[in-house]
Amino acid sequence: MEKRRRIGGEGGNRGMEENTMAILDTSGFSSSKVSHHLDDDRLAFLEAVRTASLLPDNGSAPTRKMFEAIFHILKDVDSLDLIIESYQLLIELDKRFPRVYLSKEEQADPSSPSKVISQVIMVEEAWSPFNFGLDSYNEKGAATNHSRSSVDSSGFHALIQEISEVAKEMKSEAKETTFLKNMLLLQYLITVLEGDFLPRNCAYHENMNWTLLRESLLNMLLGSRKIMYKGLMKDCLSIMCNMSQSTAFSEETSYHENSSGELLHEINSAIALALPDVKKSMCTVLKKLFLMIMELDSSRRIADQQGLTTRADGVSRPAAFYCITWFLNLNKILLSNCLQIFDPKWKLEIIVQYFQKYIPKCSVQTRRSSGTINTENFDGVLKCLSNSNSTRSIIKKISPEVVQLLLAYAFQAYLTLSYHVSEGLSTTAEDVKSNSVVEVCKNVVSAFTCLRQQDPGTEILCFGKEALFTAAAILSTKS
Amino acid sequence: MVLFLYNCYSLHFPETVWKKLIGLDDLLEDYQKEQKRLNERKSKQQKIRKVSDAEDEVDDDTEARLSECVDKCQKEINQINGDEEMPFWGIQVFGEQEKLPQLEYPELKSSVLLQSFLKHEINSLVELNIEKGEDFLEGLLVDGWLLNLVYASSCVEKSIATWTFNLMLYSSKVRLMEAACEFWCAILSVKDKADSSSIKIDWLPRYSDLKGALQAYGFLLDSSSKFSSDIDMVPADSITAGPPQNIRSWIKCAAFCCQTRDANIILSTQEAEDLLVKIISLFLDRQLLGLSMILHEATFSVINFFSDEEWSDSCKKVAKSLAYRLPCNINCLRVVESIVGVDGRSKQLRSAVAFQFLVTCLDEKVCDAEEILRLLISKNVKDKNCDLFQMYIYLSLAENWLLFDTMLKDKAAIHELWGICLRNCSCGITITDLRSYASNVRSKASYLLQGSTSK
């Protein structure tokens, strides 16, 4: 099923390695006084790797030692120049020289020539920033040189915690280079996890070879005893919440900074300009991590059902999705902030699940009186909320404000999904296909009307008003 | 001991015992003497130690003086041994920014979107009045509803388009600016969808809108003027003026404008060349260092705006314009290196830019490849007056030029000349050469030589 292949002869690369590493070695004798020499040499080294490996059409991958040196630069330096340069180089190198990839080979089996089998190809001697100790797939390298820069599962979690701490406080230190560096470092690590996981998972769905996923970096990372799984999920979520919130705060601060000009001197304005974007991509990357974990969960479930897992796989983790809803239930105040960060599909799913918890009794009632209402989808939830009896019982348990928010978020997620359905991107959203947009808009309006009737004292929130405006505007264009 | 003797006296011991006891007394005496002697010796030793401590201090002194001397030597060696650090790249690309125009948008009030809602019965719940219309629309924009509305209605009316476009470029509220940028990037990318999901935008920006915004941010390197030397190089850590946060949106939006199918309505070929020059010169501002990822994307996107027929011409024009406008020092290396060179077109551009800078730096009327290389060979690196830093720049530029020039790739004569030039530099400069940048040139040349012979 899997094939291991070497990239080029080691001999050819060694010359390049020596020649390029020599650029760094010259820094050996320089003391701290001449650290600019060190930085100059490091920049020259990065540029030389780029020129040798990325620019030529047939460039060969840097050797392990060179990769390690680049990664070490990213972890070690304080100069923004080097951080950005090494991060970009690593990302581009990973794109150009993937560690794991799929190759579609036709006619692999002469008896069934038409079948296309995708094979996972692992580059045996490829370097990886992770080192989980019991690493089977780069045993050789790990055994010989335990690199001081490689990251294990507890290091991974510690990095996330560090970012989470700074993101929570969002004080002046948040503008520091280290914060930026840590975020880029984490982004790179997650990109590596992704590059390793996606092809394996893809092949797994074709050939049901669980070993592929068992050996994936992601599975090894999460399965490590050194890691508190729930804690990790919680820290990731809190980073995402704090970062999506922080745009609101930074609005005020950065405005003042610009007007006073005094603060600008103190903070490095390059970092101030770069941070908002890095934060945004940080959130995107964390979302990807969650998606991957959820994919892994579902693949694991299939493997469990088919008896592919063994005792060596350990107890299965709590599914990521339940961790998220568990976390949200713990932090009701954060609910609306957190919902902003999820993809529409999840958002809708989480909200429908949330409502379901509080509707069950009323749904029985409605079922008796007016046929069956399935509360497992958004449409059912909307119908429930349009019914004065069930709305009354719901707002006893959840405050009307929260109901408004959830309703509006779900509606927005629904609209986004329905657009993507018409675009042909999303195939899974059952919810969305079942009902026409016009119908849903009408139901949203009546749900809000009902909510107002039941509790005339409540103000309609801004976000709710916007949802109503949107519903009305869509109704007037579509009808 | 005393107690013991007392006990002994009080008992009646035979003679022999007494003798032994006396012997014990002698022993005691002996012991006490010995003790005294030991004590004396100890104090003597202490004295000796004190003396030797003093000697040690003298040693420390010499040691300190010695290490000071070594440090001094080291410093001196460093100073002669090309300790001149590579100067930092970076020029001041942005000066004082103008006060960004805070525009008013009376036409928003008459937009179809607002007007049609005001008549709607649901307004009894929302209680929207026209005076608050703009604030309400801002909410719709920030919370993402505006995009949902555009998707649902498949069109963007003019008043909404201009309003969001100006918010993106000029609003000092970061949240509004970011939301508007996302809005524009989204509508520009779905505009051309072939199926029913495509949308119609009633107003498209012009290049002059983008250009005007950049001027308002305080962009100094205007196309008409040559880089003037009175613009100081920015020292790495002192920053006085800079672009507003909106520069991020500007870069992103410019990139999306070049990708749409109607890109040539937004900008002409000449304007795209100008845009490319501007985006590449942004790489020279150290304040934008953290934005290099989106700058790379933007460069890529503008490069792919050109049709195949236009490209080779435009590529040359852009390279010439960059070489003309930007300084021929360490900065030109940064310019060359910021063109990533991973795809065919950007390789071509990288090569062309390096070539143009080389020609400009050499400041001679040559543009033939062989002639340029001969000129480089004629530079005598052994000559005391040879500017080795300049030589370092020549080598780096020539490397980039030759590496990616598809025309020169297979010309043996060029390779031969380049080899001679590199050998001149790596052998002509000895390892003990103490001039500034001698080691830089030497190691650069020998690194390149290694690379070219191993192929």
GROMACS .gro file of N, CA and C in nm, chain A residues 3 67 74 83 101 114 123 127 132 156 175 180 183 205 220 325 327 362 399 430-431 464:
model
   66
    3LYS      N    1   0.467   0.316  -0.018
    3LYS     CA    2   0.596   0.302  -0.083
    3LYS      C    3   0.688   0.409  -0.027
   67PHE      N    4   1.723   2.174   0.701
   67PHE     CA    5   1.588   2.199   0.749
   67PHE      C    6   1.590   2.236   0.897
   74LEU      N    7   1.387   2.999   1.302
   74LEU     CA    8   1.251   3.047   1.332
   74LEU      C    9   1.225   3.046   1.482
   83ILE      N   10   1.249   3.611   1.120
   83ILE     CA   11   1.129   3.534   1.153
   83ILE      C   12   1.044   3.516   1.027
  101TYR      N   13   0.266   1.237   0.024
  101TYR     CA   14   0.176   1.280  -0.082
  101TYR      C   15   0.111   1.162  -0.149
  114SER      N   16  -0.871  -0.028  -1.519
  114SER     CA   17  -0.940   0.101  -1.519
  114SER      C   18  -0.935   0.169  -1.382
  123VAL      N   19   0.814   1.023   0.211
  123VAL     CA   20   0.955   1.044   0.186
  123VAL      C   21   1.030   1.010   0.314
  127TRP      N   22   1.265   1.556   0.681
  127TRP     CA   23   1.275   1.606   0.817
  127TRP      C   24   1.136   1.648   0.865
  132PHE      N   25   0.808   1.263   1.843
  132PHE     CA   26   0.725   1.209   1.950
  132PHE      C   27   0.793   1.094   2.023
  156PHE      N   28   0.417   2.134   2.200
  156PHE     CA   29   0.310   2.187   2.116
  156PHE      C   30   0.203   2.253   2.202
  175LYS      N   31   0.217   4.308   2.158
  175LYS     CA   32   0.276   4.361   2.036
  175LYS      C   33   0.419   4.315   2.019
  180LEU      N   34   0.433   3.738   1.793
  180LEU     CA   35   0.421   3.717   1.649
  180LEU      C   36   0.492   3.590   1.608
  183MET      N   37   0.305   3.276   1.708
  183MET     CA   38   0.190   3.249   1.623
  183MET      C   39   0.233   3.190   1.490
  205HIS      N   40  -0.971   0.651   0.321
  205HIS     CA   41  -1.109   0.633   0.278
  205HIS      C   42  -1.119   0.541   0.158
  220MET      N   43  -0.058   1.077   1.647
  220MET     CA   44   0.048   1.056   1.748
  220MET      C   45   0.050   1.172   1.848
  325THR      N   46  -1.891   2.165   2.211
  325THR     CA   47  -2.021   2.199   2.270
  325THR      C   48  -2.013   2.201   2.423
  327PHE      N   49  -1.753   2.287   2.593
  327PHE     CA   50  -1.687   2.412   2.627
  327PHE      C   51  -1.785   2.529   2.618
  362CYS      N   52  -4.168   2.034   2.415
  362CYS     CA   53  -4.264   2.103   2.331
  362CYS      C   54  -4.279   2.035   2.196
  399SER      N   55  -3.228   3.302   2.808
  399SER     CA   56  -3.278   3.439   2.804
  399SER      C   57  -3.315   3.476   2.662
  430GLU      N   58  -2.773   1.896   0.437
  430GLU     CA   59  -2.908   1.844   0.415
  430GLU      C   60  -3.010   1.951   0.448
  431ASP      N   61  -2.985   2.010   0.564
  431ASP     CA   62  -3.068   2.116   0.615
  431ASP      C   63  -3.108   2.218   0.511
  464GLY      N   64  -3.002   4.109   1.601
  464GLY     CA   65  -3.133   4.059   1.563
  464GLY      C   66  -3.199   4.149   1.460
   0.00000   0.00000   0.00000
